[in-house]
Structure formats: structure tokens, C-alpha cells
PDB file of N, CA and C in Angstrom:
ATOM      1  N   UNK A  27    -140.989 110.410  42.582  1.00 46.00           N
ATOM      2  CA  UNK A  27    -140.043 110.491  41.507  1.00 46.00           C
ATOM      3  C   UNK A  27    -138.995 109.385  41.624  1.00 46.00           C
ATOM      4  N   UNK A  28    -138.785 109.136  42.937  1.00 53.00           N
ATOM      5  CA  UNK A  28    -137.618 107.997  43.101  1.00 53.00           C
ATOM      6  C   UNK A  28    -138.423 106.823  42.925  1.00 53.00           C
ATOM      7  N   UNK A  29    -138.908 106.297  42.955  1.00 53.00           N
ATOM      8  CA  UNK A  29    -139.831 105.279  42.834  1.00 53.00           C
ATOM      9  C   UNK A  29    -139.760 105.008  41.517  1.00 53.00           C
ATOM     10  N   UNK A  30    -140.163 105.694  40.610  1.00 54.00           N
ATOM     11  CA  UNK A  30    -140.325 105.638  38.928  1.00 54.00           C
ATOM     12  C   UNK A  30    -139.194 105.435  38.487  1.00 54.00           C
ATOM     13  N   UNK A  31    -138.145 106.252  39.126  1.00 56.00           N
ATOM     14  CA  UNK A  31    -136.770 105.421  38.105  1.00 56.00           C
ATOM     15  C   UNK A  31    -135.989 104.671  38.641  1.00 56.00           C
ATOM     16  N   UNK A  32    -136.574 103.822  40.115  1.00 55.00           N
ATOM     17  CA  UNK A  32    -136.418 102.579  40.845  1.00 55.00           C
ATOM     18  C   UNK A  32    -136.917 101.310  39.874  1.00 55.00           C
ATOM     19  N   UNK A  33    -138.026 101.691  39.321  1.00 57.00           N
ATOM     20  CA  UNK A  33    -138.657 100.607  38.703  1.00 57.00           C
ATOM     21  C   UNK A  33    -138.367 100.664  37.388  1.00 57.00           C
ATOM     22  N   UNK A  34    -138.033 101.650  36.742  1.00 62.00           N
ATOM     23  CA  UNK A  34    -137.240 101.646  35.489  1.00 62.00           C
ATOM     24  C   UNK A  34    -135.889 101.241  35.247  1.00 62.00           C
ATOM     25  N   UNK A  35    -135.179 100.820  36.625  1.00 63.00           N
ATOM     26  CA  UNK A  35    -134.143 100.111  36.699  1.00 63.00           C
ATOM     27  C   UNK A  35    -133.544  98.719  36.872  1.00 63.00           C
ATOM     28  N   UNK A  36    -135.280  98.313  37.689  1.00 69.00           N
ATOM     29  CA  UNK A  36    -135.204  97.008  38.042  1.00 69.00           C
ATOM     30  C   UNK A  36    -135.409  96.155  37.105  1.00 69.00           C
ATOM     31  N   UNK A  37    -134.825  95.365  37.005  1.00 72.00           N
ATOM     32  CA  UNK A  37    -134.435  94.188  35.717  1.00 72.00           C
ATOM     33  C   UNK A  37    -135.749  92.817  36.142  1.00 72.00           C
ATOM     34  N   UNK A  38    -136.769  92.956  34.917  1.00 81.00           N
ATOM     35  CA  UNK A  38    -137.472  92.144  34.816  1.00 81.00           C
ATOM     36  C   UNK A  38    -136.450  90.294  34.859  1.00 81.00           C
ATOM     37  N   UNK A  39    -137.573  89.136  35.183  1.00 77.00           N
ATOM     38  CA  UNK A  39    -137.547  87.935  35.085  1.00 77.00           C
ATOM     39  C   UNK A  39    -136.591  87.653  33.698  1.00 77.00           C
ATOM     40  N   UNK A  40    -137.556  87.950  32.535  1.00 79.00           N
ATOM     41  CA  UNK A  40    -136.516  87.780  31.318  1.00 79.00           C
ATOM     42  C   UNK A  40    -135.398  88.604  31.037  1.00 79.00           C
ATOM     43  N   UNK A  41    -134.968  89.668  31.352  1.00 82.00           N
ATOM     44  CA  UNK A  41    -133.930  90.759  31.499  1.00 82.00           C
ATOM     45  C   UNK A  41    -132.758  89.649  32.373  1.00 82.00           C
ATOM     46  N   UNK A  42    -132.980  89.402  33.032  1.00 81.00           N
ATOM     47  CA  UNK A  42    -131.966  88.247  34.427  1.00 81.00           C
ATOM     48  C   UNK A  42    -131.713  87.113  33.107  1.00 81.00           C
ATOM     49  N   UNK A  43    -132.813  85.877  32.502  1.00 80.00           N
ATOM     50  CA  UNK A  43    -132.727  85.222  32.162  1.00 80.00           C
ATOM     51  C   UNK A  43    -131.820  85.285  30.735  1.00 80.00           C
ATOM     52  N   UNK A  44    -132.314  86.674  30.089  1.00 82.00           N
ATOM     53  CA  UNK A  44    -131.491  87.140  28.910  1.00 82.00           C
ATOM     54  C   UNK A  44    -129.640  87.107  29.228  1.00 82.00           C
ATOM     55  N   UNK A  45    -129.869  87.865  30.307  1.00 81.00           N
ATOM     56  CA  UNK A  45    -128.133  88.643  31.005  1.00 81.00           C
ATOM     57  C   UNK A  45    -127.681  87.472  31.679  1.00 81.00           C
ATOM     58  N   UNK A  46    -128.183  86.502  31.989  1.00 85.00           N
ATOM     59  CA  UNK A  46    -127.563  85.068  32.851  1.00 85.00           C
ATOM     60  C   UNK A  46    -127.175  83.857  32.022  1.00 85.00           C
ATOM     61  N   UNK A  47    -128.312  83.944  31.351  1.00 85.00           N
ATOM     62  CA  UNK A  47    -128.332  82.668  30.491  1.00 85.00           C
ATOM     63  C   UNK A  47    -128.475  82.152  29.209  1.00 85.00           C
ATOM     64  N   UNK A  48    -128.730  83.322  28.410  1.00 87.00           N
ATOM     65  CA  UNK A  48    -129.442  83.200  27.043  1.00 87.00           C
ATOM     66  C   UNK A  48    -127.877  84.372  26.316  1.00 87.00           C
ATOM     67  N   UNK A  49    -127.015  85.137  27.082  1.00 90.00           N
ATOM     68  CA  UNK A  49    -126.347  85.466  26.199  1.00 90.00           C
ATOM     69  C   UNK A  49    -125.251  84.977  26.081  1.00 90.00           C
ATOM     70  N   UNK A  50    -124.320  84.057  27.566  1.00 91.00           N
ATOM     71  CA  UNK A  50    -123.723  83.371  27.711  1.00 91.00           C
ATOM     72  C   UNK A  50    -123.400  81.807  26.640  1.00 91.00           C
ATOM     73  N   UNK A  51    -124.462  81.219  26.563  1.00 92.00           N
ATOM     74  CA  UNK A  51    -124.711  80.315  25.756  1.00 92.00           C
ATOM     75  C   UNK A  51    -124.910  80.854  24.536  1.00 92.00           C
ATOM     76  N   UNK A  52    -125.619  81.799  24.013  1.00 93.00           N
ATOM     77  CA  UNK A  52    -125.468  81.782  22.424  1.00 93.00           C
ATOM     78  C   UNK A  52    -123.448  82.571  21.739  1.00 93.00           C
ATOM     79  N   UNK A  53    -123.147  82.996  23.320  1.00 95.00           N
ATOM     80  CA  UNK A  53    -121.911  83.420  23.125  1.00 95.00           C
ATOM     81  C   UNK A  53    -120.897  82.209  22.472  1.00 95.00           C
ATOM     82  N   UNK A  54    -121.618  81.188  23.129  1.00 97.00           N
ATOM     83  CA  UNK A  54    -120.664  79.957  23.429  1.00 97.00           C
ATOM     84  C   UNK A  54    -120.836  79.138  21.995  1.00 97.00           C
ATOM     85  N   UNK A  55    -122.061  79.143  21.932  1.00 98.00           N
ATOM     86  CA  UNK A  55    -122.765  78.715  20.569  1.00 98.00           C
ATOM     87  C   UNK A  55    -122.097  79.007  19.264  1.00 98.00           C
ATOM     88  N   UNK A  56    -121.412  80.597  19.556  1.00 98.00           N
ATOM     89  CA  UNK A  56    -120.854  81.009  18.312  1.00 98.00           C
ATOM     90  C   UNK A  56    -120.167  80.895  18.318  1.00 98.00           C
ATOM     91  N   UNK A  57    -119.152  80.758  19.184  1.00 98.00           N
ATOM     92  CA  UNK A  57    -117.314  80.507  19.110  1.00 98.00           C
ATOM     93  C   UNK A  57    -117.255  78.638  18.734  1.00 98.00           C
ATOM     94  N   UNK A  58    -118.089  77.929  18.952  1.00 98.00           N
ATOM     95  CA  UNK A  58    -118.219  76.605  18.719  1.00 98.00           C
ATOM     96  C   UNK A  58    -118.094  76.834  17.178  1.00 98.00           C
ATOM     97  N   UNK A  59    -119.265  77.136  16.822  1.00 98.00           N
ATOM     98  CA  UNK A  59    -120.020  77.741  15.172  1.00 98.00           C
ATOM     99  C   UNK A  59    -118.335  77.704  14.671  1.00 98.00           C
ATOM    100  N   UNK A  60    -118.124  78.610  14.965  1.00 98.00           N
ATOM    101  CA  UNK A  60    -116.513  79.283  14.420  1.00 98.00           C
ATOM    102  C   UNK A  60    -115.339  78.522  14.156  1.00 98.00           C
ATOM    103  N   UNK A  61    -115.229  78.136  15.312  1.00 98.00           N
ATOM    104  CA  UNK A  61    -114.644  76.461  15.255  1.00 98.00           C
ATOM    105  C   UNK A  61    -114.305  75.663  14.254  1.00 98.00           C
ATOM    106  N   UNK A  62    -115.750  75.053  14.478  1.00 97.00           N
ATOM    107  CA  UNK A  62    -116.026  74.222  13.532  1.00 97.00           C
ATOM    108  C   UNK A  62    -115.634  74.227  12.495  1.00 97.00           C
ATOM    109  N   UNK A  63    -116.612  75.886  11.861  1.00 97.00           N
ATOM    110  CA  UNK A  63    -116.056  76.331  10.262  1.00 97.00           C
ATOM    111  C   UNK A  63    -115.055  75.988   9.948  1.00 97.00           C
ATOM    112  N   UNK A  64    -114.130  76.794  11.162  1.00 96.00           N
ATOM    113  CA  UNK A  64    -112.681  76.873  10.461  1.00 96.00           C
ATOM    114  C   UNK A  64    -112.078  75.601  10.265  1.00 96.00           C
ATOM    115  N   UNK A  65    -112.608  74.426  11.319  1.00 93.00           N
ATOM    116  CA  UNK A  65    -112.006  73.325  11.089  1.00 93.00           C
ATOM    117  C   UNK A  65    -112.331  72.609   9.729  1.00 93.00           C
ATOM    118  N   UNK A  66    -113.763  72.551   9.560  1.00 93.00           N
ATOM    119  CA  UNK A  66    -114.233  72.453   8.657  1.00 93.00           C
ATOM    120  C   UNK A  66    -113.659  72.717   6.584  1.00 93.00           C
ATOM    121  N   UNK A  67    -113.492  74.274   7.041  1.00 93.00           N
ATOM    122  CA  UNK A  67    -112.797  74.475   5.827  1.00 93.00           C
ATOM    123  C   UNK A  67    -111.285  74.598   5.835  1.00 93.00           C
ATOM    124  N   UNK A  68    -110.334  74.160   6.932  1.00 91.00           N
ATOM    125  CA  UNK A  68    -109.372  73.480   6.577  1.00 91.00           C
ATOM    126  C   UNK A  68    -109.503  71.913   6.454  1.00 91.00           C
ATOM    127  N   UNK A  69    -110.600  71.344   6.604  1.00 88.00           N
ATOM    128  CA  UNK A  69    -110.704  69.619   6.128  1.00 88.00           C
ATOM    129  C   UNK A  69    -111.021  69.697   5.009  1.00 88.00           C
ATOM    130  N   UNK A  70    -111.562  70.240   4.398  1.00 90.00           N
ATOM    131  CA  UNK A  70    -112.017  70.532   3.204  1.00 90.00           C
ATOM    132  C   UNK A  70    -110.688  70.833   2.140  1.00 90.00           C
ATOM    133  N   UNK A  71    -109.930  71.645   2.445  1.00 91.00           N
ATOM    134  CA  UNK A  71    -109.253  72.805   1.451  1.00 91.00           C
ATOM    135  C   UNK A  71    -107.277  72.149   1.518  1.00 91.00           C
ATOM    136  N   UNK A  72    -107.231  71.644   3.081  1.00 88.00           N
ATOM    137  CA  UNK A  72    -105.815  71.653   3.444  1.00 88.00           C
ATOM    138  C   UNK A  72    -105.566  69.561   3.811  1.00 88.00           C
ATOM    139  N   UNK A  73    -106.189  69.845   4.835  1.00 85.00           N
ATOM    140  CA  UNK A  73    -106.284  67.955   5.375  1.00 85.00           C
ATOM    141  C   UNK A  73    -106.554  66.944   4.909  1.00 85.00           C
ATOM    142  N   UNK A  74    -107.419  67.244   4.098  1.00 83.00           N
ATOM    143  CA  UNK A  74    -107.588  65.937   3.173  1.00 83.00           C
ATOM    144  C   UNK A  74    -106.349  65.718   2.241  1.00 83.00           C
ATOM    145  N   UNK A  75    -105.820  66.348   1.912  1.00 86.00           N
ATOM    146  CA  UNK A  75    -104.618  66.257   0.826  1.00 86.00           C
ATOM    147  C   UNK A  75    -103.518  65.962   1.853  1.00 86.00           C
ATOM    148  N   UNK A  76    -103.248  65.838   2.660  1.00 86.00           N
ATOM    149  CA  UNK A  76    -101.797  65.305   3.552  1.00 86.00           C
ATOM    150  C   UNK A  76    -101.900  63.849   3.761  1.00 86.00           C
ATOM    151  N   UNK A  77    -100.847  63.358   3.469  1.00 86.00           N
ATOM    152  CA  UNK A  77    -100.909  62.067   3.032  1.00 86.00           C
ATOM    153  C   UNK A  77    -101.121  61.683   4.677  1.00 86.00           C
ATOM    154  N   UNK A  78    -100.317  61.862   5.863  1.00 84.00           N
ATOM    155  CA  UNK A  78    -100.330  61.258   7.239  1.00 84.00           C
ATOM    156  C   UNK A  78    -101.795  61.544   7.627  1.00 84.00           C
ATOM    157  N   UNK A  79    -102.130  62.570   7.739  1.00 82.00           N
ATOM    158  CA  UNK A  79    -103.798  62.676   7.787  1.00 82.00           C
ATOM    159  C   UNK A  79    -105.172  61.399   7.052  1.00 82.00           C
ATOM    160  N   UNK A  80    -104.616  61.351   5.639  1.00 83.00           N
ATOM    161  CA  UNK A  80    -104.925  59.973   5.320  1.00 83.00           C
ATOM    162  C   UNK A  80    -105.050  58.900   5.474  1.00 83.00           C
ATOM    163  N   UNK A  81    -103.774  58.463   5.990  1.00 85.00           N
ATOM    164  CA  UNK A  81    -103.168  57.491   6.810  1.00 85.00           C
ATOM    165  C   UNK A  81    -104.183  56.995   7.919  1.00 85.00           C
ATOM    166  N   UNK A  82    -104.038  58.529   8.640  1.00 84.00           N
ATOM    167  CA  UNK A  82    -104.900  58.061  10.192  1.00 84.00           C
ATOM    168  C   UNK A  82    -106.452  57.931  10.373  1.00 84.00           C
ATOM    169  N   UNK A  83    -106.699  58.639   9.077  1.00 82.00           N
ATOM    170  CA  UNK A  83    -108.752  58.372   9.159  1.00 82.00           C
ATOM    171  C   UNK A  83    -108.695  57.514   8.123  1.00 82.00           C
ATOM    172  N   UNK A  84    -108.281  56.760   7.134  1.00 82.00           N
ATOM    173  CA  UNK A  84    -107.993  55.515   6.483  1.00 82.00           C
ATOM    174  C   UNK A  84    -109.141  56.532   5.194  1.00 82.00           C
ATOM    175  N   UNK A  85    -108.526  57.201   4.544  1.00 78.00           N
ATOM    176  CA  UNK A  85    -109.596  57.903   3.829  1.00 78.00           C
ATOM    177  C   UNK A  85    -108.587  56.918   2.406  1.00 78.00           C
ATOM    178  N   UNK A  86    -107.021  56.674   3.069  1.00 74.00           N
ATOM    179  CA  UNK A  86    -106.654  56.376   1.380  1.00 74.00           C
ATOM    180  C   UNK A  86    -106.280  54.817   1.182  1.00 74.00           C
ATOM    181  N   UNK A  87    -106.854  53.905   0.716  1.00 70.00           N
ATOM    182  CA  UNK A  87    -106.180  52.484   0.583  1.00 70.00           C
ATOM    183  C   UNK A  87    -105.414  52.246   0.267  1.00 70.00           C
ATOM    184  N   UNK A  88    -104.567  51.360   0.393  1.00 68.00           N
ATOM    185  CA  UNK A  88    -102.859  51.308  -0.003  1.00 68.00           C
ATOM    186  C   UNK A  88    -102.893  49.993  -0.370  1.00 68.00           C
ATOM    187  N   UNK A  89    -102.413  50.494  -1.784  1.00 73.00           N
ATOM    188  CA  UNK A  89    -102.458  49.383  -3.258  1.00 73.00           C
ATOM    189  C   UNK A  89    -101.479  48.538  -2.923  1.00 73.00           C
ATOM    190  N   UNK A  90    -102.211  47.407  -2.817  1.00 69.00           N
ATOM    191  CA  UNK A  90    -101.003  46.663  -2.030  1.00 69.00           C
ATOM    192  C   UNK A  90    -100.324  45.898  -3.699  1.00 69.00           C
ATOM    193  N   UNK A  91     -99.057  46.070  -4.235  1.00 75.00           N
ATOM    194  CA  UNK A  91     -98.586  45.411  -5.451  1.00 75.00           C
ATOM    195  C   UNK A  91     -98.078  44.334  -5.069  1.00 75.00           C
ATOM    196  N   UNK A  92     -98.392  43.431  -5.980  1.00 72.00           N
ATOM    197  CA  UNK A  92     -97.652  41.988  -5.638  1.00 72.00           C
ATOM    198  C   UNK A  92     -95.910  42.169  -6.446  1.00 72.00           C
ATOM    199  N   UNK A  93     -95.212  41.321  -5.621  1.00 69.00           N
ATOM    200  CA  UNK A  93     -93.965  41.888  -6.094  1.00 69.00           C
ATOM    201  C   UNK A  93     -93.269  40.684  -7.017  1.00 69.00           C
ATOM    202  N   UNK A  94     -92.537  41.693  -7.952  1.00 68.00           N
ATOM    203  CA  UNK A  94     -92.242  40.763  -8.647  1.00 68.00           C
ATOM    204  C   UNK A  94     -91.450  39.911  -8.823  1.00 68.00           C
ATOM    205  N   UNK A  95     -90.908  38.673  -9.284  1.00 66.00           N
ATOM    206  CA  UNK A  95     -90.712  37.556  -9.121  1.00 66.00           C
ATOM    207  C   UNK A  95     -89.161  37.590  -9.110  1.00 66.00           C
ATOM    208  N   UNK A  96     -88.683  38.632 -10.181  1.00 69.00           N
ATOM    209  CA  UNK A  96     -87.457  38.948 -10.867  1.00 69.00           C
ATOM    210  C   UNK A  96     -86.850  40.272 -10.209  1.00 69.00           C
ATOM    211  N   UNK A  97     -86.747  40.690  -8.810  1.00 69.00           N
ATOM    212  CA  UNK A  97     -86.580  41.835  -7.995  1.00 69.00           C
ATOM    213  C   UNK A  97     -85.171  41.524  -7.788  1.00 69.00           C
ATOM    214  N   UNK A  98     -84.643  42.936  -7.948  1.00 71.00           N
ATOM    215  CA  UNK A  98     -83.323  43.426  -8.066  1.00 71.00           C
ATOM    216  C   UNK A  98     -82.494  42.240  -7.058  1.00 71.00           C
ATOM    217  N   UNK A  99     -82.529  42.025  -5.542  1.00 72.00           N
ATOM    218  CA  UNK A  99     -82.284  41.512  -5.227  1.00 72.00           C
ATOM    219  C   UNK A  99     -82.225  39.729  -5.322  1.00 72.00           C
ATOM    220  N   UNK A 100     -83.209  39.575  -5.418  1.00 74.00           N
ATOM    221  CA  UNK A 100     -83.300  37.829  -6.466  1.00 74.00           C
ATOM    222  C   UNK A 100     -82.003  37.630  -7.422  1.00 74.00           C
ATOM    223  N   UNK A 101     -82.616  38.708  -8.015  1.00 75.00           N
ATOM    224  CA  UNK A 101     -81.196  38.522  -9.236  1.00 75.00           C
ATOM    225  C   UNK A 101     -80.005  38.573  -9.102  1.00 75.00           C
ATOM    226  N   UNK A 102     -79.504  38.908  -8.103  1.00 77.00           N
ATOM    227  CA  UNK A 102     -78.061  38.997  -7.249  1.00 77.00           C
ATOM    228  C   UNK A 102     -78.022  37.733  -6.807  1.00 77.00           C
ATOM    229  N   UNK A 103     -78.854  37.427  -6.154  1.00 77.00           N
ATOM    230  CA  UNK A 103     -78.453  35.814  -5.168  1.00 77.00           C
ATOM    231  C   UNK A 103     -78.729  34.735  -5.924  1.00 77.00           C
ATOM    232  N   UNK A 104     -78.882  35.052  -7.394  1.00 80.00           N
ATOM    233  CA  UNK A 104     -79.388  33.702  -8.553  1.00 80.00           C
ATOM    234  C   UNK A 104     -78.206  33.663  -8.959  1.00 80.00           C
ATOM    235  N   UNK A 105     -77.353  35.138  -9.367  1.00 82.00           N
ATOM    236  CA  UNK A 105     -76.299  34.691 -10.564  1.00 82.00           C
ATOM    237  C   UNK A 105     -75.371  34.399  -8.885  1.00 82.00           C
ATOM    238  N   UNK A 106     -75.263  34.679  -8.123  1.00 81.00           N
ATOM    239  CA  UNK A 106     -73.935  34.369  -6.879  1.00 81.00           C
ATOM    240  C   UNK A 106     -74.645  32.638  -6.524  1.00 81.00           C
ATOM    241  N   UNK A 107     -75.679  32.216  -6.693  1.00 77.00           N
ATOM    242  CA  UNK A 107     -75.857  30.691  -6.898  1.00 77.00           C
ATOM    243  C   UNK A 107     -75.049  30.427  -7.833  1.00 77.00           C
ATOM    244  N   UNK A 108     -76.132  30.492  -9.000  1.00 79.00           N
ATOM    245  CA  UNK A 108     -75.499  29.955 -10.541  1.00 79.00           C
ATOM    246  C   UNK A 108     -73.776  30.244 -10.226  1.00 79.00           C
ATOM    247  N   UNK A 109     -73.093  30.909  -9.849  1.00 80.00           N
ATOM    248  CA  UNK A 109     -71.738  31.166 -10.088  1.00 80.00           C
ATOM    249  C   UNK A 109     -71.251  29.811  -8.785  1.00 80.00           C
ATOM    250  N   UNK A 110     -71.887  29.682  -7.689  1.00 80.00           N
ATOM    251  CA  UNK A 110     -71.487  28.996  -7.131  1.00 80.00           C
ATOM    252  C   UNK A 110     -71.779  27.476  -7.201  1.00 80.00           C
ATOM    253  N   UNK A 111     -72.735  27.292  -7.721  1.00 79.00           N
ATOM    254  CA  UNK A 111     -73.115  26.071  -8.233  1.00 79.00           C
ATOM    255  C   UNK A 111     -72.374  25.207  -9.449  1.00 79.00           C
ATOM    256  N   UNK A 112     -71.311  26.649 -10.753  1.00 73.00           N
ATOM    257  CA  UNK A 112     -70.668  26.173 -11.657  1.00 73.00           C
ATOM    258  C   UNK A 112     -69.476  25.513 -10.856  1.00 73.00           C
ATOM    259  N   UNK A 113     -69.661  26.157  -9.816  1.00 64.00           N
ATOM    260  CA  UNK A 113     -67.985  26.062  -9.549  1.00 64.00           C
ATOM    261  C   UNK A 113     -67.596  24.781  -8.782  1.00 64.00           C
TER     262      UNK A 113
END
């Protein structure tokens, strides 16, 4: 009788390999999985729209404007010429 539920206890080759190694890793597998997602659907939903985030994976080009000729400042140091030049 002891014998029979000796061997009904003893944990087969794949029973070890299941409980050692195969549940560990798919454990691991899924919290990765999870991860990801979540990272995933905040890149999706939240990160892409922040401008510094942009910035740093170069997702947005920056329009470079040529400036114009007649800028606020120009125009200060033309008429303080012109005024000094009448004079």
C-alpha cells in the first residue's frame, strides 16, 4: 500500500521540467507580454503627442522658417542709424 502512493507521488521527468522550467519562463513571458502592451498602448494613445518625446525619437521635423528681412529688431537699429546718420 505504501509503495502505490510512493509512486503516485513521485514527480515524473516532465512534472520537474514543467515545475522548474516551463512555468517559470512562461511566467516571465507574460509579465514581459504585459509590459510591452502597456508600453505599447501608452506610445500609441499618450507619447506620441508630447512634444519632448518628439524631440528625442526625431518623429517631428522642425520647420526651419527663414527669417524675415524686416524683424522687429532690424527696424530699431535702421531708424537709430537713419537718425544717426541725419544728424
Amino acid at each position: 500500500m505504501e509503495a502505490s502512493s510512493f509512486s503516485e507521488l513521485a514527480l515524473s521527468r516532465w512534472d520537474y521540467l514543467n515545475l522548474l522550467v516551463l512555468r517559470p519562463a512562461l511566467a516571465i513571458a507574460f509579465v514581459l507580454f504585459l509590459i510591452f502592451l502597456g508600453w505599447l498602448s501608452a506610445w500609441k494613445l499618450v507619447l506620441v503627442h508630447v512634444p519632448l518625446v518628439q524631440e528625442i525619437f526625431g518623429l517631428r521635423k522642425k520647420n526651419a522658417k527663414p527669417k524675415p528681412p524686416s524683424r522687429r529688431l532690424s527696424k530699431i537699429y535702421n531708424t537709430i542709424d537713419a537718425r544717426n546718420s541725419a544728424s
